[in-house]
């Protein structure tokens, strides 16, 4: 096969042009819509945006204010238990306390119970990274090398399950609610499942495959601050045990702020509580296990309803109100500038 011969460029010949081809695409001559801003279109966009944001903001704020919420701080009311928990050697000693409160009006509808923590910083970089997603997916319970250190193995080499600082610091107070009706005490039924996101329960967290959950975690040990191993988090419900335990899953979703709340239970609407919580006297009975004194923290129990926009957080509504107000004021400023310039232009034309 004969190849093509290449000839050297002749002296004095013009170098090849680097200009793009003379086509509509490469020369940017394609038809395009070029909007021309007029005073009418600009002002209408600002005022319509402002009206929309103000309307949505008012609706969100009114919706957030309609949420019924009861918040009880039990940090000082359980001071004896708090002092006991200051000494880590008392981890195996039980301590209980009771907190009474009164509902002057009934709370109707679905009611959610939260625990709240104050001055607990979960947004530290090393704290957020201190976990093993491979372990939480049930692929390998014996994690040796990961970001979990120093909460990965004990001195004798026994691996922790689950590992990491997040899991080790899991909130472990037990909170029960009782209704004091006349001379009888009725335990309010609470739901401990169905509180986590579906994606967390079915995708991000999995138990290791085994015929027995305790055998799946054989050769591992509980984290140092835990009172029981992970396969005993819920002995009554196998589907809520191990890594797929709702309380564990919710705690592993770290908060961005030092003051936060996590969903703990939901009131089961049966019998006397079919419509919600009736007015009367109530008692929180708390098994106090989570120490907060060393970092000057506070602990709360919150009973709250929800509306179509969520809980009692007016931030989104306030943000809409601020944006709507800014857009409306900008529209008025532009209107004033336009009228002033048009008046000045008319004056010079008359001259």
C-alpha positions as semicolon CSV with decimal commas, in nm:
position;residue;x (nm);y (nm);z (nm)
1;X;0,000;0,000;0,000
2;X;0,141;0,334;-0,100
3;X;0,137;0,610;0,160
4;X;0,069;0,974;0,096
5;X;0,369;1,193;0,037
6;X;0,406;1,504;0,250
7;X;0,558;1,813;0,097
8;X;0,727;2,084;0,301
9;X;0,552;2,422;0,298
10;X;0,678;2,654;0,030
11;X;0,863;2,963;0,126
12;X;0,644;3,271;0,140
13;X;0,318;3,072;0,174
14;X;0,062;3,199;0,429
15;X;0,029;2,987;0,748
16;X;-0,296;2,793;0,788
17;X;-0,573;2,999;0,945
18;X;-0,696;2,917;1,294
19;X;-1,029;3,089;1,247
20;X;-1,334;2,865;1,302
21;X;-1,540;2,758;1,007
22;X;-1,780;3,006;0,861
23;X;-2,090;2,832;0,994
24;X;-2,384;2,966;1,194
25;X;-2,296;2,750;1,494
26;X;-1,924;2,828;1,513
27;X;-1,970;3,195;1,425
28;X;-2,257;3,228;1,681
29;X;-2,517;3,341;1,432
30;X;-2,789;3,103;1,553
31;X;-3,125;3,261;1,636
32;X;-3,161;3,334;2,008
33;X;-3,407;3,504;2,237
34;X;-3,258;3,821;2,375
35;X;-3,480;3,960;2,651
36;X;-3,487;4,335;2,686
37;X;-3,559;4,453;3,038
38;X;-3,817;4,728;3,062
39;X;-3,931;4,913;3,370
40;X;-4,265;4,733;3,361
41;X;-4,114;4,383;3,347
42;X;-3,857;4,458;3,619
43;X;-4,106;4,611;3,861
44;X;-4,365;4,340;3,803
45;X;-4,108;4,066;3,872
46;X;-3,998;4,230;4,199
47;X;-4,352;4,295;4,323
48;X;-4,480;3,950;4,224
49;X;-4,182;3,782;4,394
50;X;-4,235;3,992;4,705
51;X;-4,607;3,917;4,719
52;X;-4,545;3,543;4,675
53;X;-4,275;3,527;4,945
54;X;-4,481;3,734;5,190
55;X;-4,787;3,514;5,140
56;X;-4,592;3,191;5,187
57;X;-4,406;3,338;5,487
58;X;-4,726;3,442;5,664
59;X;-4,877;3,096;5,607
60;X;-4,564;2,921;5,740
61;X;-4,540;3,141;6,050
62;X;-4,910;3,099;6,134
63;X;-4,876;2,724;6,080
64;X;-4,569;2,700;6,308
65;X;-4,744;2,903;6,579
66;X;-5,040;2,663;6,577
67;X;-4,820;2,374;6,697
68;X;-4,888;2,267;7,056
69;X;-4,570;2,196;7,246
70;X;-4,476;2,112;7,606
71;X;-4,109;2,123;7,705
72;X;-3,982;1,993;8,040
73;X;-3,624;2,044;8,157
74;X;-3,523;1,760;8,389
75;X;-3,154;1,844;8,430
76;X;-3,198;1,997;8,778
77;X;-3,497;1,789;8,884
78;X;-3,283;1,475;8,854
79;X;-2,982;1,627;9,032
80;X;-2,917;1,320;9,248
81;X;-2,888;1,099;8,943
82;X;-2,677;1,360;8,771
83;X;-2,425;1,356;9,056
84;X;-2,417;0,976;9,045
85;X;-2,339;0,976;8,673
86;X;-2,048;1,219;8,716
87;X;-1,842;0,921;8,831
88;X;-1,799;0,684;8,537
89;X;-1,743;0,390;8,773
90;X;-2,115;0,403;8,860
91;X;-2,222;0,308;8,509
92;X;-2,384;-0,017;8,629
93;X;-2,589;0,148;8,906
94;X;-2,949;0,233;8,815
95;X;-3,096;0,570;8,901
96;X;-3,456;0,682;8,847
97;X;-3,632;1,014;8,889
98;X;-3,980;1,153;8,825
99;X;-4,092;1,486;8,684
100;X;-4,454;1,601;8,717
101;X;-4,631;1,844;8,488
102;X;-4,988;1,947;8,408
103;X;-5,173;1,989;8,082
104;X;-5,433;2,261;8,127
105;X;-5,583;2,185;7,785
106;X;-5,595;1,861;7,590
107;X;-5,348;1,811;7,307
108;X;-5,534;1,659;7,014
109;X;-5,397;1,475;6,714
110;X;-5,069;1,291;6,662
111;X;-4,824;1,362;6,943
112;X;-4,449;1,312;6,921
113;X;-4,203;1,282;7,209
114;X;-3,852;1,422;7,163
115;X;-3,546;1,437;7,384
116;X;-3,349;1,757;7,360
117;X;-2,983;1,825;7,436
118;X;-2,823;2,162;7,492
119;X;-2,452;2,248;7,458
120;X;-2,370;1,909;7,303
121;X;-2,154;1,967;6,995
122;X;-2,195;1,694;6,735
123;X;-2,049;1,900;6,450
124;X;-1,682;1,846;6,535
125;X;-1,502;1,707;6,230
126;X;-1,338;1,412;6,406
127;X;-1,663;1,328;6,583
128;X;-1,862;1,327;6,258
129;X;-1,605;1,101;6,088
130;X;-1,579;0,862;6,383
131;X;-1,791;0,579;6,239
132;X;-1,764;0,286;5,999
133;X;-2,029;0,270;5,729
134;X;-1,906;-0,074;5,622
135;X;-1,967;-0,203;5,972
136;X;-2,310;-0,040;5,995
137;X;-2,406;-0,208;5,667
138;X;-2,333;-0,545;5,828
139;X;-2,043;-0,630;5,595
140;X;-1,779;-0,676;5,867
141;X;-1,832;-0,643;6,240
142;X;-1,461;-0,681;6,318
143;X;-1,342;-0,341;6,204
144;X;-0,973;-0,295;6,287
145;X;-0,866;0,002;6,073
146;X;-1,110;0,287;6,036
147;X;-1,184;0,640;6,151
148;X;-1,336;0,495;6,469
149;X;-1,013;0,521;6,669
150;X;-0,978;0,541;6,964
151;X;-1,321;0,373;6,992
152;X;-1,238;0,085;6,759
153;X;-1,082;-0,187;6,978
154;X;-1,011;-0,251;7,343
155;X;-0,658;-0,296;7,475
156;X;-0,686;-0,674;7,447
157;X;-0,770;-0,640;7,076
158;X;-1,145;-0,705;7,103
159;X;-1,324;-0,494;6,840
160;X;-1,615;-0,269;6,938
161;X;-1,950;-0,307;6,770
162;X;-2,058;-0,048;6,679
163;X;-1,733;0,146;6,675
164;X;-1,673;0,520;6,681
165;X;-1,735;0,821;6,904
166;X;-2,087;0,880;6,772
167;X;-2,209;0,535;6,868
168;X;-2,022;0,540;7,200
169;X;-2,196;0,863;7,307
170;X;-2,547;0,742;7,218
171;X;-2,828;0,892;7,427
172;X;-2,949;0,614;7,658
173;X;-3,197;0,768;7,902
174;X;-3,524;0,574;7,922
175;X;-3,833;0,796;7,941
176;X;-4,186;0,673;8,021
177;X;-4,503;0,883;8,039
178;X;-4,784;0,824;8,291
179;X;-5,128;0,981;8,316
180;X;-5,255;1,046;8,670
181;X;-5,631;1,006;8,649
182;X;-5,809;1,045;8,983
183;X;-5,638;0,788;9,206
184;X;-5,513;0,564;8,926
185;X;-5,192;0,586;8,725
186;X;-5,220;0,495;8,355
187;X;-4,916;0,432;8,142
188;X;-4,935;0,622;7,813
189;X;-4,868;0,377;7,526
190;X;-4,568;0,485;7,321
191;X;-4,445;0,361;6,983
192;X;-4,070;0,303;6,956
193;X;-4,064;0,193;6,591
194;X;-4,145;0,378;6,271
195;X;-3,958;0,689;6,388
196;X;-3,657;0,671;6,154
197;X;-3,636;0,744;5,782
198;X;-3,715;0,458;5,545
199;X;-3,383;0,498;5,365
200;X;-3,192;0,467;5,694
201;X;-3,385;0,163;5,809
202;X;-3,368;-0,025;5,480
203;X;-3,060;0,106;5,298
204;X;-2,796;0,266;5,521
205;X;-2,814;0,030;5,819
206;X;-2,813;-0,349;5,803
207;X;-2,749;-0,626;6,053
208;X;-2,488;-0,889;5,962
209;X;-2,641;-1,203;5,816
210;X;-2,658;-1,489;6,064
211;X;-2,909;-1,737;6,199
212;X;-2,884;-1,564;6,536
213;X;-2,814;-1,196;6,600
214;X;-2,601;-1,266;6,907
215;X;-2,384;-1,508;6,711
216;X;-2,343;-1,246;6,436
217;X;-2,170;-1,019;6,688
218;X;-1,961;-1,298;6,842
219;X;-1,606;-1,189;6,916
220;X;-1,702;-0,822;6,962
221;X;-1,783;-0,610;7,266
222;X;-2,015;-0,320;7,337
223;X;-1,879;0,038;7,332
224;X;-1,731;0,153;7,667
225;X;-2,024;0,379;7,766
226;X;-2,297;0,131;7,674
227;X;-2,476;-0,073;7,936
228;X;-2,568;-0,360;7,704
229;X;-2,449;-0,497;7,367
230;X;-2,598;-0,386;7,038
231;X;-2,795;-0,708;6,986
232;X;-2,992;-0,638;7,307
233;X;-3,108;-0,284;7,225
234;X;-3,463;-0,417;7,180
235;X;-3,514;-0,769;7,307
236;X;-3,890;-0,759;7,239
237;X;-3,874;-0,684;6,866
238;X;-3,614;-0,855;6,647
239;X;-3,686;-0,611;6,363
240;X;-3,584;-0,322;6,590
241;X;-3,264;-0,475;6,721
242;X;-2,897;-0,435;6,641
243;X;-2,792;-0,176;6,386
244;X;-3,151;-0,127;6,266
245;X;-3,271;-0,006;6,605
246;X;-3,462;0,320;6,558
247;X;-3,305;0,497;6,857
248;X;-2,958;0,406;6,734
249;X;-3,030;0,513;6,375
250;X;-3,170;0,851;6,484
251;X;-2,871;0,918;6,708
252;X;-2,625;0,839;6,427
253;X;-2,772;1,127;6,224
254;X;-2,560;1,402;6,381
255;X;-2,688;1,755;6,435
256;X;-2,535;2,071;6,293
257;X;-2,598;2,278;6,605
258;X;-2,515;2,244;6,974
259;X;-2,882;2,256;7,076
260;X;-3,097;1,996;6,905
261;X;-3,379;1,749;6,954
262;X;-3,427;1,394;6,831
263;X;-3,748;1,200;6,792
264;X;-3,779;0,944;7,072
265;X;-4,135;0,808;7,075
266;X;-4,485;0,860;6,934
267;X;-4,803;0,841;7,139
268;X;-5,012;0,544;7,036
269;X;-5,370;0,662;6,990
270;X;-5,574;0,393;7,163
271;X;-5,820;0,381;7,453
272;X;-5,813;0,704;7,659
273;X;-5,556;0,850;7,420
274;X;-5,741;0,787;7,093
275;X;-5,787;1,162;7,038
276;X;-5,454;1,263;7,190
277;X;-5,350;1,353;7,544
278;X;-5,639;1,469;7,766
279;X;-5,598;1,754;8,011
280;X;-5,472;1,655;8,354
281;X;-5,164;1,563;8,553
282;X;-4,878;1,365;8,400
283;X;-4,547;1,224;8,515
284;X;-4,225;1,151;8,330
285;X;-4,041;0,858;8,486
286;X;-3,682;0,868;8,372
287;X;-3,403;0,614;8,400
288;X;-3,111;0,858;8,413
289;X;-2,803;0,727;8,230
290;X;-2,673;1,007;8,005
291;X;-2,438;1,248;8,190
292;X;-2,434;1,614;8,085
293;X;-2,271;1,791;8,380
294;X;-1,913;1,782;8,251
295;X;-1,992;1,981;7,936
296;X;-2,251;2,204;8,112
297;X;-2,535;2,058;7,912
298;X;-2,909;2,045;7,967
299;X;-3,166;1,776;7,892
300;X;-3,529;1,823;7,793
301;X;-3,834;1,615;7,713
302;X;-4,063;1,766;7,452
303;X;-4,420;1,669;7,365
304;X;-4,525;1,826;7,037
305;X;-4,779;1,806;6,758
306;X;-4,701;1,859;6,390
307;X;-4,874;2,046;6,110
308;X;-4,850;2,037;5,732
309;X;-4,531;2,247;5,743
310;X;-4,363;2,039;6,014
311;X;-4,290;2,123;6,376
312;X;-4,271;2,449;6,570
313;X;-3,979;2,598;6,379
314;X;-4,060;2,943;6,234
315;X;-3,721;2,984;6,061
316;X;-3,844;2,904;5,710
317;X;-4,143;3,137;5,746
318;X;-3,923;3,419;5,873
319;X;-3,682;3,363;5,585
320;X;-3,969;3,396;5,336
321;X;-4,092;3,713;5,509
322;X;-3,746;3,871;5,498
323;X;-3,701;3,780;5,129
324;X;-4,048;3,910;5,040
325;X;-3,992;4,235;5,228
326;X;-3,655;4,287;5,059
327;X;-3,801;4,225;4,712
328;X;-4,094;4,461;4,776
329;X;-3,873;4,740;4,911
330;X;-3,637;4,701;4,614
331;X;-3,934;4,738;4,383
332;X;-4,038;5,064;4,554
333;X;-3,681;5,197;4,538
334;X;-3,658;5,124;4,165
335;X;-3,998;5,289;4,115
336;X;-3,880;5,603;4,295
337;X;-3,559;5,620;4,093
338;X;-3,752;5,573;3,767
339;X;-4,002;5,848;3,847
340;X;-3,724;6,085;3,948
341;X;-3,528;6,024;3,627
342;X;-3,839;6,052;3,410
343;X;-3,931;6,383;3,577
344;X;-3,580;6,516;3,517
345;X;-3,591;6,401;3,151
346;X;-3,927;6,575;3,097
347;X;-3,789;6,897;3,247
348;X;-3,489;6,904;3,012
349;X;-3,710;6,830;2,710
350;X;-3,926;7,135;2,790
351;X;-3,616;7,351;2,810
